[in-house]
Tab-separated table of N, CA and C (backbone and C1' of nucleotides) in Angstrom:
chain	number	residue	atom	x	y	z
A	6	MET	N	-9.947	-7.209	15.465
A	6	MET	CA	-10.325	-6.333	14.339
A	6	MET	C	-9.157	-5.397	13.995
A	7	ILE	N	-8.818	-5.340	12.750
A	7	ILE	CA	-7.687	-4.509	12.351
A	7	ILE	C	-8.162	-3.086	12.066
A	8	ARG	N	-7.356	-2.154	12.420
A	8	ARG	CA	-7.702	-0.756	12.177
A	8	ARG	C	-6.553	-0.054	11.497
A	9	HIS	N	-6.870	1.021	10.849
A	9	HIS	CA	-5.820	1.787	10.183
A	9	HIS	C	-4.783	2.222	11.210
A	10	GLN	N	-5.251	2.485	12.406
A	10	GLN	CA	-4.342	2.934	13.462
A	10	GLN	C	-3.229	1.911	13.674
A	11	GLU	N	-3.564	0.637	13.627
A	11	GLU	CA	-2.576	-0.414	13.827
A	11	GLU	C	-1.513	-0.337	12.729
A	12	ILE	N	-1.983	-0.118	11.528
A	12	ILE	CA	-1.068	-0.031	10.392
A	12	ILE	C	-0.177	1.199	10.532
A	13	HIS	N	-0.780	2.289	10.936
A	13	HIS	CA	0.012	3.523	11.115
A	13	HIS	C	1.118	3.268	12.135
A	14	ASP	N	0.765	2.542	13.173
A	14	ASP	CA	1.728	2.274	14.241
A	14	ASP	C	2.908	1.465	13.703
A	15	VAL	N	2.620	0.477	12.881
A	15	VAL	CA	3.680	-0.367	12.316
A	15	VAL	C	4.556	0.462	11.375
A	16	VAL	N	3.931	1.283	10.576
A	16	VAL	CA	4.687	2.116	9.636
A	16	VAL	C	5.609	3.054	10.407
A	17	MET	N	5.135	3.515	11.560
A	17	MET	CA	5.950	4.430	12.371
A	17	MET	C	7.164	3.725	12.951
A	18	THR	N	7.141	2.402	12.942
A	18	THR	CA	8.273	1.647	13.493
A	18	THR	C	9.378	1.483	12.445
A	19	ILE	N	9.134	1.945	11.246
A	19	ILE	CA	10.159	1.832	10.208
A	19	ILE	C	11.283	2.815	10.510
A	20	PRO	N	12.509	2.313	10.650
A	20	PRO	CA	13.665	3.149	10.985
A	20	PRO	C	14.056	4.082	9.846
A	21	HIS	N	14.832	5.062	10.181
A	21	HIS	CA	15.271	6.048	9.202
A	21	HIS	C	16.260	5.412	8.216
A	22	GLY	N	16.128	5.736	6.954
A	22	GLY	CA	17.025	5.187	5.944
A	22	GLY	C	16.598	3.805	5.478
A	23	ARG	N	15.450	3.344	5.948
A	23	ARG	CA	14.980	2.013	5.524
A	23	ARG	C	13.584	2.149	4.929
A	24	VAL	N	13.212	1.196	4.106
A	24	VAL	CA	11.886	1.238	3.495
A	24	VAL	C	11.199	-0.122	3.666
A	25	SER	N	9.906	-0.124	3.614
A	25	SER	CA	9.151	-1.370	3.756
A	25	SER	C	8.074	-1.436	2.677
A	26	THR	N	7.445	-2.589	2.562
A	26	THR	CA	6.419	-2.740	1.537
A	26	THR	C	5.044	-2.896	2.185
A	27	TYR	N	4.002	-2.674	1.419
A	27	TYR	CA	2.631	-2.778	1.931
A	27	TYR	C	2.411	-4.186	2.500
A	28	GLY	N	2.836	-5.170	1.736
A	28	GLY	CA	2.635	-6.554	2.165
A	28	GLY	C	3.404	-6.833	3.449
A	29	ALA	N	4.615	-6.305	3.552
A	29	ALA	CA	5.439	-6.537	4.739
A	29	ALA	C	4.766	-5.934	5.968
A	30	VAL	N	4.290	-4.722	5.812
A	30	VAL	CA	3.608	-4.052	6.934
A	30	VAL	C	2.352	-4.835	7.303
A	31	ALA	N	1.635	-5.288	6.288
A	31	ALA	CA	0.391	-6.040	6.524
A	31	ALA	C	0.698	-7.289	7.344
A	32	ARG	N	1.784	-7.989	7.005
A	32	ARG	CA	2.154	-9.199	7.742
A	32	ARG	C	2.542	-8.844	9.155
A	33	ARG	N	3.223	-7.710	9.322
A	33	ARG	CA	3.678	-7.303	10.648
A	33	ARG	C	2.465	-6.970	11.513
A	34	VAL	N	1.461	-6.390	10.894
A	34	VAL	CA	0.235	-6.077	11.650
A	34	VAL	C	-0.461	-7.388	12.010
A	35	GLY	N	-0.490	-8.287	11.045
A	35	GLY	CA	-1.097	-9.589	11.296
A	35	GLY	C	-2.579	-9.576	10.976
A	36	GLY	N	-3.013	-10.541	10.182
A	36	GLY	CA	-4.436	-10.613	9.829
A	36	GLY	C	-4.849	-9.449	8.960
A	37	CYS	N	-3.869	-8.827	8.370
A	37	CYS	CA	-4.157	-7.664	7.534
A	37	CYS	C	-3.592	-7.891	6.134
A	38	THR	N	-4.222	-7.321	5.147
A	38	THR	CA	-3.756	-7.525	3.777
A	38	THR	C	-3.097	-6.247	3.254
A	39	ALA	N	-2.374	-6.387	2.174
A	39	ALA	CA	-1.627	-5.256	1.622
A	39	ALA	C	-2.570	-4.105	1.284
A	40	ARG	N	-3.750	-4.426	0.829
A	40	ARG	CA	-4.682	-3.364	0.424
A	40	ARG	C	-5.007	-2.466	1.593
A	41	LEU	N	-5.265	-3.085	2.716
A	41	LEU	CA	-5.634	-2.282	3.895
A	41	LEU	C	-4.517	-1.313	4.218
A	42	VAL	N	-3.279	-1.749	4.018
A	42	VAL	CA	-2.136	-0.869	4.298
A	42	VAL	C	-2.196	0.328	3.362
A	43	GLY	N	-2.456	0.054	2.105
A	43	GLY	CA	-2.548	1.148	1.130
A	43	GLY	C	-3.685	2.081	1.503
A	44	TYR	N	-4.804	1.500	1.898
A	44	TYR	CA	-5.958	2.325	2.263
A	44	TYR	C	-5.642	3.121	3.519
A	45	ALA	N	-4.929	2.498	4.412
A	45	ALA	CA	-4.598	3.164	5.677
A	45	ALA	C	-3.695	4.366	5.401
A	46	LEU	N	-2.738	4.177	4.530
A	46	LEU	CA	-1.819	5.268	4.222
A	46	LEU	C	-2.571	6.368	3.490
A	47	SER	N	-3.522	5.972	2.680
A	47	SER	CA	-4.307	6.965	1.929
A	47	SER	C	-5.138	7.786	2.908
A	48	SER	N	-5.405	7.198	4.044
A	48	SER	CA	-6.216	7.882	5.063
A	48	SER	C	-5.369	8.757	5.972
A	49	LEU	N	-4.055	8.719	5.769
A	49	LEU	CA	-3.164	9.503	6.628
A	49	LEU	C	-3.426	10.991	6.442
A	50	PRO	N	-3.586	11.684	7.542
A	50	PRO	CA	-3.828	13.122	7.490
A	50	PRO	C	-2.540	13.879	7.184
A	51	THR	N	-2.663	15.067	6.676
A	51	THR	CA	-1.479	15.873	6.346
A	51	THR	C	-0.762	16.306	7.623
A	52	GLY	N	0.536	15.999	7.671
A	52	GLY	CA	1.283	16.378	8.870
A	52	GLY	C	1.328	15.248	9.880
A	53	SER	N	0.906	14.065	9.450
A	53	SER	CA	0.944	12.929	10.378
A	53	SER	C	2.389	12.502	10.604
A	54	ARG	N	2.698	11.965	11.797
A	54	ARG	CA	4.057	11.557	12.086
A	54	ARG	C	4.352	10.210	11.465
A	55	VAL	N	3.503	9.710	10.620
A	55	VAL	CA	3.725	8.401	9.999
A	55	VAL	C	4.588	8.553	8.747
A	56	PRO	N	5.738	7.887	8.729
A	56	PRO	CA	6.645	7.942	7.579
A	56	PRO	C	6.086	7.173	6.388
A	57	TRP	N	4.972	7.572	5.900
A	57	TRP	CA	4.308	6.891	4.785
A	57	TRP	C	5.232	6.783	3.574
A	58	HIS	N	6.166	7.739	3.463
A	58	HIS	CA	7.070	7.730	2.298
A	58	HIS	C	8.032	6.553	2.364
A	59	ARG	N	8.148	5.929	3.548
A	59	ARG	CA	9.042	4.774	3.673
A	59	ARG	C	8.310	3.494	3.288
A	60	VAL	N	7.127	3.639	2.758
A	60	VAL	CA	6.348	2.454	2.369
A	60	VAL	C	6.156	2.438	0.857
A	61	VAL	N	6.596	1.351	0.232
A	61	VAL	CA	6.457	1.224	-1.222
A	61	VAL	C	5.842	-0.126	-1.556
A	62	ASN	N	5.539	-0.367	-2.804
A	62	ASN	CA	4.910	-1.635	-3.178
A	62	ASN	C	5.933	-2.773	-3.198
A	63	ALA	N	5.464	-3.981	-3.453
A	63	ALA	CA	6.326	-5.172	-3.403
A	63	ALA	C	7.445	-5.082	-4.434
A	64	GLN	N	7.238	-4.284	-5.457
A	64	GLN	CA	8.254	-4.148	-6.495
A	64	GLN	C	9.306	-3.129	-6.102
A	65	GLY	N	9.142	-2.544	-4.944
A	65	GLY	CA	10.103	-1.541	-4.477
A	65	GLY	C	9.893	-0.227	-5.208
A	66	ARG	N	8.752	-0.111	-5.857
A	66	ARG	CA	8.480	1.125	-6.601
A	66	ARG	C	7.402	1.932	-5.901
A	67	ILE	N	7.342	3.185	-6.227
A	67	ILE	CA	6.344	4.053	-5.605
A	67	ILE	C	5.006	3.920	-6.339
A	68	SER	N	3.990	3.595	-5.590
A	68	SER	CA	2.653	3.432	-6.179
A	68	SER	C	1.858	4.718	-6.052
A	69	LEU	N	2.365	5.600	-5.250
A	69	LEU	CA	1.650	6.850	-5.021
A	69	LEU	C	1.742	7.744	-6.253
A	70	PRO	N	0.640	7.933	-6.961
A	70	PRO	CA	0.612	8.743	-8.176
A	70	PRO	C	0.530	10.222	-7.832
A	71	GLY	N	0.785	11.026	-8.811
A	71	GLY	CA	0.677	12.465	-8.582
A	71	GLY	C	1.958	13.068	-8.032
A	72	GLU	N	1.832	14.236	-7.512
A	72	GLU	CA	2.988	14.962	-6.995
A	72	GLU	C	3.546	14.301	-5.735
A	73	ALA	N	2.654	13.761	-4.937
A	73	ALA	CA	3.064	13.120	-3.685
A	73	ALA	C	4.084	12.020	-3.975
A	74	GLY	N	3.893	11.306	-5.071
A	74	GLY	CA	4.811	10.232	-5.434
A	74	GLY	C	6.208	10.781	-5.690
A	75	GLN	N	6.259	11.908	-6.338
A	75	GLN	CA	7.558	12.526	-6.620
A	75	GLN	C	8.219	12.946	-5.316
A	76	ARG	N	7.406	13.493	-4.409
A	76	ARG	CA	7.965	13.943	-3.132
A	76	ARG	C	8.427	12.742	-2.317
A	77	GLN	N	7.713	11.644	-2.425
A	77	GLN	CA	8.095	10.453	-1.669
A	77	GLN	C	9.505	10.025	-2.060
A	78	ARG	N	9.771	10.018	-3.335
A	78	ARG	CA	11.102	9.622	-3.815
A	78	ARG	C	12.159	10.579	-3.271
A	79	GLU	N	11.833	11.849	-3.244
A	79	GLU	CA	12.792	12.838	-2.734
A	79	GLU	C	13.086	12.578	-1.261
A	80	LEU	N	12.042	12.281	-0.515
A	80	LEU	CA	12.204	12.026	0.920
A	80	LEU	C	13.088	10.798	1.137
A	81	LEU	N	12.864	9.751	0.361
A	81	LEU	CA	13.650	8.533	0.498
A	81	LEU	C	15.104	8.800	0.145
A	82	GLU	N	15.324	9.503	-0.941
A	82	GLU	CA	16.699	9.823	-1.349
A	82	GLU	C	17.353	10.685	-0.286
A	83	SER	N	16.543	11.517	0.337
A	83	SER	CA	17.047	12.409	1.384
A	83	SER	C	17.472	11.603	2.607
A	84	GLU	N	16.903	10.408	2.737
A	84	GLU	CA	17.248	9.568	3.886
A	84	GLU	C	18.402	8.625	3.554
A	85	GLY	N	18.832	8.668	2.312
A	85	GLY	CA	19.955	7.826	1.930
A	85	GLY	C	19.512	6.616	1.144
A	86	VAL	N	18.254	6.577	0.772
A	86	VAL	CA	17.744	5.432	0.014
A	86	VAL	C	18.065	5.632	-1.467
A	87	ALA	N	18.609	4.592	-2.099
A	87	ALA	CA	19.001	4.694	-3.504
A	87	ALA	C	17.949	4.070	-4.409
A	88	PHE	N	17.743	4.683	-5.551
A	88	PHE	CA	16.760	4.161	-6.502
A	88	PHE	C	17.456	3.505	-7.685
A	89	ASP	N	16.778	2.556	-8.294
A	89	ASP	CA	17.341	1.844	-9.432
A	89	ASP	C	17.058	2.621	-10.719
A	90	ASP	N	17.647	2.185	-11.802
A	90	ASP	CA	17.418	2.871	-13.080
A	90	ASP	C	15.936	2.849	-13.423
A	91	ALA	N	15.280	1.802	-12.957
A	91	ALA	CA	13.849	1.653	-13.231
A	91	ALA	C	13.026	2.455	-12.233
A	92	GLY	N	13.723	3.171	-11.356
A	92	GLY	CA	12.992	3.954	-10.363
A	92	GLY	C	12.541	3.070	-9.216
A	93	ALA	N	13.222	1.929	-9.054
A	93	ALA	CA	12.850	1.012	-7.976
A	93	ALA	C	13.906	1.028	-6.874
A	94	ILE	N	13.499	0.681	-5.681
A	94	ILE	CA	14.424	0.663	-4.543
A	94	ILE	C	14.912	-0.762	-4.312
A	95	ASP	N	16.174	-0.906	-3.916
A	95	ASP	CA	16.720	-2.239	-3.629
A	95	ASP	C	16.203	-2.709	-2.272
A	96	LEU	N	15.102	-3.418	-2.281
A	96	LEU	CA	14.533	-3.902	-1.019
A	96	LEU	C	15.546	-4.793	-0.312
A	97	ASP	N	16.419	-5.387	-1.101
A	97	ASP	CA	17.443	-6.273	-0.546
A	97	ASP	C	18.491	-5.447	0.191
A	98	ARG	N	18.465	-4.157	-0.082
A	98	ARG	CA	19.486	-3.259	0.455
A	98	ARG	C	18.871	-2.307	1.479
A	99	HIS	N	17.756	-1.714	1.124
A	99	HIS	CA	17.094	-0.770	2.041
A	99	HIS	C	15.829	-1.378	2.633
A	100	GLY	N	15.419	-2.501	2.082
A	100	GLY	CA	14.223	-3.176	2.588
A	100	GLY	C	14.325	-3.393	4.088
A	101	TRP	N	13.369	-2.928	4.847
A	101	TRP	CA	13.419	-3.037	6.302
A	101	TRP	C	12.823	-4.351	6.796
A	102	SER	N	13.502	-4.922	7.770
A	102	SER	CA	12.977	-6.137	8.397
A	102	SER	C	13.205	-6.036	9.891
A	103	ALA	N	12.303	-6.535	10.671
A	103	ALA	CA	12.429	-6.443	12.126
A	103	ALA	C	13.771	-7.017	12.579
A	104	ALA	N	14.278	-8.023	11.864
A	104	ALA	CA	15.538	-8.651	12.240
A	104	ALA	C	16.717	-7.851	11.692
A	105	SER	N	16.472	-7.122	10.636
A	105	SER	CA	17.548	-6.341	10.025
A	105	SER	C	17.660	-4.967	10.653
A	106	SER	N	16.675	-4.613	11.466
A	106	SER	CA	16.663	-3.282	12.061
A	106	SER	C	17.841	-3.108	13.004
A	107	GLN	N	18.459	-4.228	13.415
A	107	GLN	CA	19.575	-4.112	14.356
A	107	GLN	C	20.829	-3.633	13.650
A	108	SER	N	21.091	-4.194	12.501
A	108	SER	CA	22.295	-3.796	11.775
A	108	SER	C	22.161	-4.195	10.311
A	109	ALA	N	22.896	-3.558	9.491
A	109	ALA	CA	22.768	-3.833	8.047
A	109	ALA	C	23.168	-5.247	7.775
B	17	DC	P	-27.813	3.645	10.903
B	17	DC	O5'	-28.323	3.577	9.390
B	17	DC	C5'	-29.700	3.608	9.002
B	17	DC	C4'	-29.813	3.439	7.493
B	17	DC	C3'	-28.872	2.370	6.954
B	17	DC	O3'	-29.526	1.683	5.893
B	17	DC	C1'	-28.330	4.439	5.970
B	18	DG	P	-29.004	0.334	5.226
B	18	DG	O5'	-28.476	0.875	3.821
B	18	DG	C5'	-29.423	1.353	2.859
B	18	DG	C4'	-28.733	1.587	1.521
B	18	DG	C3'	-27.781	0.446	1.137
B	18	DG	O3'	-27.912	0.167	-0.255
B	18	DG	C1'	-26.568	2.490	1.324
B	19	DG	P	-26.981	-0.971	-0.914
B	19	DG	O5'	-25.896	-0.114	-1.734
B	19	DG	C5'	-26.355	0.939	-2.583
B	19	DG	C4'	-25.165	1.648	-3.230
B	19	DG	C3'	-24.100	0.681	-3.736
B	19	DG	O3'	-23.688	1.070	-5.038
B	19	DG	C1'	-23.138	2.229	-2.188
B	20	DC	P	-22.458	0.231	-5.737
B	20	DC	O5'	-21.222	1.248	-5.593
B	20	DC	C5'	-21.456	2.662	-5.555
B	20	DC	C4'	-20.168	3.435	-5.781
B	20	DC	C3'	-19.023	2.606	-6.353
B	20	DC	O3'	-18.303	3.370	-7.303
B	20	DC	C1'	-18.468	3.389	-4.155
B	21	DT	P	-17.127	2.656	-8.153
B	21	DT	O5'	-15.816	3.330	-7.531
B	21	DT	C5'	-15.770	4.745	-7.311
B	21	DT	C4'	-14.618	5.105	-6.376
B	21	DT	C3'	-13.293	4.431	-6.782
B	21	DT	O3'	-12.297	5.422	-6.973
B	21	DT	C1'	-13.797	4.020	-4.464
B	22	DG	P	-10.960	5.003	-7.639
B	22	DG	O5'	-9.973	4.951	-6.367
B	22	DG	C5'	-9.900	6.075	-5.481
B	22	DG	C4'	-8.965	5.741	-4.316
B	22	DG	C3'	-7.739	4.948	-4.771
B	22	DG	O3'	-6.534	5.476	-4.197
B	22	DG	C1'	-8.954	3.737	-3.094
B	23	DA	P	-5.463	5.808	-5.326
B	23	DA	O5'	-4.161	5.180	-4.679
B	23	DA	C5'	-3.019	5.275	-4.865
B	23	DA	C4'	-2.033	4.280	-4.304
B	23	DA	C3'	-2.518	3.019	-3.617
B	23	DA	O3'	-1.695	1.946	-4.052
B	23	DA	C1'	-1.146	4.243	-2.136
B	24	DC	P	-2.428	0.605	-4.674
B	24	DC	O5'	-1.499	-0.536	-4.012
B	24	DC	C5'	-0.945	-0.383	-2.707
B	24	DC	C4'	-0.599	-1.749	-2.143
B	24	DC	C3'	0.383	-2.533	-2.996
B	24	DC	O3'	1.278	-3.295	-2.176
B	24	DC	C1'	-1.675	-3.680	-2.886
B	25	DT	P	2.447	-4.127	-2.953
B	25	DT	O5'	1.801	-5.583	-3.032
B	25	DT	C5'	1.397	-6.218	-1.829
B	25	DT	C4'	0.981	-7.660	-2.114
B	25	DT	C3'	1.879	-8.343	-3.165
B	25	DT	O3'	2.289	-9.613	-2.695
B	25	DT	C1'	-0.419	-8.486	-3.790
B	26	DC	P	3.222	-10.544	-3.627
B	26	DC	O5'	2.195	-11.630	-4.207
B	26	DC	C5'	1.258	-12.244	-3.313
B	26	DC	C4'	0.503	-13.350	-4.036
B	26	DC	C3'	1.337	-14.093	-5.080
B	26	DC	O3'	1.093	-15.483	-5.018
B	26	DC	C1'	-0.547	-13.073	-6.113
B	27	DT	P	1.862	-16.501	-6.014
B	27	DT	O5'	0.764	-16.748	-7.145
B	27	DT	C5'	-0.541	-17.212	-6.755
B	27	DT	C4'	-1.388	-17.485	-7.988
B	27	DT	C3'	-0.615	-18.149	-9.135
B	27	DT	O3'	-1.377	-19.223	-9.669
B	27	DT	C1'	-1.620	-16.129	-9.891
B	28	DG	P	-0.733	-20.196	-10.808
B	28	DG	O5'	-1.515	-19.704	-12.117
B	28	DG	C5'	-2.941	-19.791	-12.157
B	28	DG	C4'	-3.441	-19.390	-13.535
B	28	DG	C3'	-2.638	-20.021	-14.675
B	28	DG	O3'	-3.531	-20.463	-15.690
B	28	DG	C1'	-2.578	-17.641	-14.848
B	29	DG	P	-2.895	-21.153	-17.028
B	29	DG	O5'	-3.046	-19.964	-18.069
B	29	DG	C5'	-4.302	-19.293	-18.163
B	29	DG	C4'	-4.288	-18.341	-19.349
B	29	DG	C3'	-3.468	-18.877	-20.528
B	29	DG	O3'	-4.147	-18.617	-21.746
B	29	DG	C1'	-2.595	-16.777	-19.817
C	5	DT	P	9.344	-7.408	-18.194
C	5	DT	O5'	8.034	-6.826	-18.868
C	5	DT	C5'	8.161	-6.209	-20.145
C	5	DT	C4'	6.785	-5.803	-20.663
C	5	DT	C3'	5.905	-5.209	-19.567
C	5	DT	O3'	5.088	-4.174	-20.123
C	5	DT	C1'	4.948	-7.237	-20.365
C	6	DC	P	4.059	-3.371	-19.151
C	6	DC	O5'	2.623	-3.981	-19.517
C	6	DC	C5'	2.209	-4.049	-20.892
C	6	DC	C4'	0.788	-4.571	-21.003
C	6	DC	C3'	-0.179	-4.007	-19.961
C	6	DC	O3'	-1.444	-3.709	-20.560
C	6	DC	C1'	-0.069	-6.365	-19.750
C	7	DC	P	-2.666	-3.172	-19.682
C	7	DC	O5'	-3.553	-4.482	-19.416
C	7	DC	C5'	-4.043	-5.232	-20.529
C	7	DC	C4'	-5.101	-6.235	-20.075
C	7	DC	C3'	-6.047	-5.701	-18.992
C	7	DC	O3'	-7.385	-6.091	-19.287
C	7	DC	C1'	-4.915	-7.645	-18.207
C	8	DA	P	-8.601	-5.654	-18.397
C	8	DA	O5'	-8.827	-6.938	-17.453
C	8	DA	C5'	-8.980	-8.223	-18.044
C	8	DA	C4'	-9.348	-9.256	-16.986
C	8	DA	C3'	-10.257	-8.687	-15.885
C	8	DA	O3'	-11.359	-9.564	-15.668
C	8	DA	C1'	-8.276	-9.634	-14.930
C	9	DG	P	-12.469	-9.170	-14.587
C	9	DG	O5'	-12.011	-10.073	-13.343
C	9	DG	C5'	-11.850	-11.487	-13.521
C	9	DG	C4'	-11.621	-12.176	-12.184
C	9	DG	C3'	-12.482	-11.620	-11.045
C	9	DG	O3'	-12.962	-12.688	-10.233
C	9	DG	C1'	-10.182	-11.378	-10.511
C	10	DA	P	-14.018	-12.320	-9.078
C	10	DA	O5'	-13.124	-12.543	-7.767
C	10	DA	C5'	-12.452	-13.796	-7.586
C	10	DA	C4'	-11.661	-13.796	-6.280
C	10	DA	C3'	-12.411	-13.182	-5.100
C	10	DA	O3'	-12.174	-13.945	-3.920
C	10	DA	C1'	-10.409	-11.980	-5.486
C	11	DG	P	-13.083	-13.722	-2.682
C	11	DG	O5'	-12.087	-12.914	-1.711
C	11	DG	C5'	-11.051	-13.618	-1.014
C	11	DG	C4'	-10.360	-12.704	0.006
C	11	DG	C3'	-11.356	-11.820	0.769
C	11	DG	O3'	-11.046	-11.793	2.164
C	11	DG	C1'	-9.753	-10.477	-0.392
C	12	DC	P	-12.243	-11.255	3.128
C	12	DC	O5'	-11.694	-9.819	3.600
C	12	DC	C5'	-10.465	-9.732	4.321
C	12	DC	C4'	-9.946	-8.299	4.375
C	12	DC	C3'	-10.967	-7.305	4.926
C	12	DC	O3'	-10.772	-7.122	6.323
C	12	DC	C1'	-9.970	-6.467	2.939
C	13	DC	P	-11.970	-6.427	7.169
C	13	DC	O5'	-11.597	-4.873	7.087
C	13	DC	C5'	-10.379	-4.410	7.661
C	13	DC	C4'	-10.256	-2.901	7.518
C	13	DC	C3'	-11.377	-2.129	8.204
C	13	DC	O3'	-10.834	-1.089	8.997
C	13	DC	C1'	-11.256	-1.525	5.903
C	14	DA	P	-11.822	-0.205	9.883
C	14	DA	O5'	-11.798	1.194	9.088
C	14	DA	C5'	-10.601	1.578	8.449
C	14	DA	C4'	-10.764	2.906	7.719
C	14	DA	C3'	-11.794	3.833	8.356
C	14	DA	O3'	-11.309	5.161	8.339
C	14	DA	C1'	-12.431	3.335	6.110
C	15	DG	P	-12.120	6.321	9.000
C	15	DG	O5'	-12.440	7.289	7.765
C	15	DG	C5'	-11.372	7.719	6.938
C	15	DG	C4'	-11.902	8.306	5.631
C	15	DG	C3'	-12.923	9.441	5.845
C	15	DG	O3'	-12.599	10.526	4.983
C	15	DG	C1'	-13.880	7.732	4.498
C	16	DC	P	-13.471	11.850	5.105
C	16	DC	O5'	-14.483	11.734	3.873
C	16	DC	C5'	-13.991	11.278	2.595
C	16	DC	C4'	-15.109	11.236	1.563
C	16	DC	C3'	-16.178	12.303	1.764
C	16	DC	O3'	-16.437	12.964	0.548
C	16	DC	C1'	-17.179	10.159	1.666
C	17	DC	P	-17.460	14.223	0.493
C	17	DC	O5'	-18.723	13.592	-0.253
C	17	DC	C5'	-18.542	12.954	-1.527
C	17	DC	C4'	-19.881	12.511	-2.091
C	17	DC	C3'	-20.993	13.543	-1.901
C	17	DC	O3'	-21.824	13.596	-3.055
C	17	DC	C1'	-21.590	11.528	-0.803
DNA sequence: CGGCTGACTCTGG
DNA sequence: TCCAGAGCCAGCC
């Protein structure tokens, strides 16, 4: 049975300066779908150690509406993540992968 | 206890 | 490029 806790744990494994997608995290959890990841992040309490800001949609764009979305972009830029003219992140560049976590 | 909504992703037109 | 439908878990009223 998948739990939000499992998703939180995977998100916490995202290294600094890297970003991941809902679908990617879902696959890493296994037997989980992208929606559950989104729901899990939505369930994150304020002040949680989960780098939720390092999680974006498959398009490399921020799906988080409202002010939080703006802050997410700031946090990513603060970590060295670059955004595209369309406000999208180069997943090919900052996209995190368990195999890429060793070196760029 | 019952029903609803919510930070996704993929496919077809 | 935009719209719609399906699959999933948890918190909330």
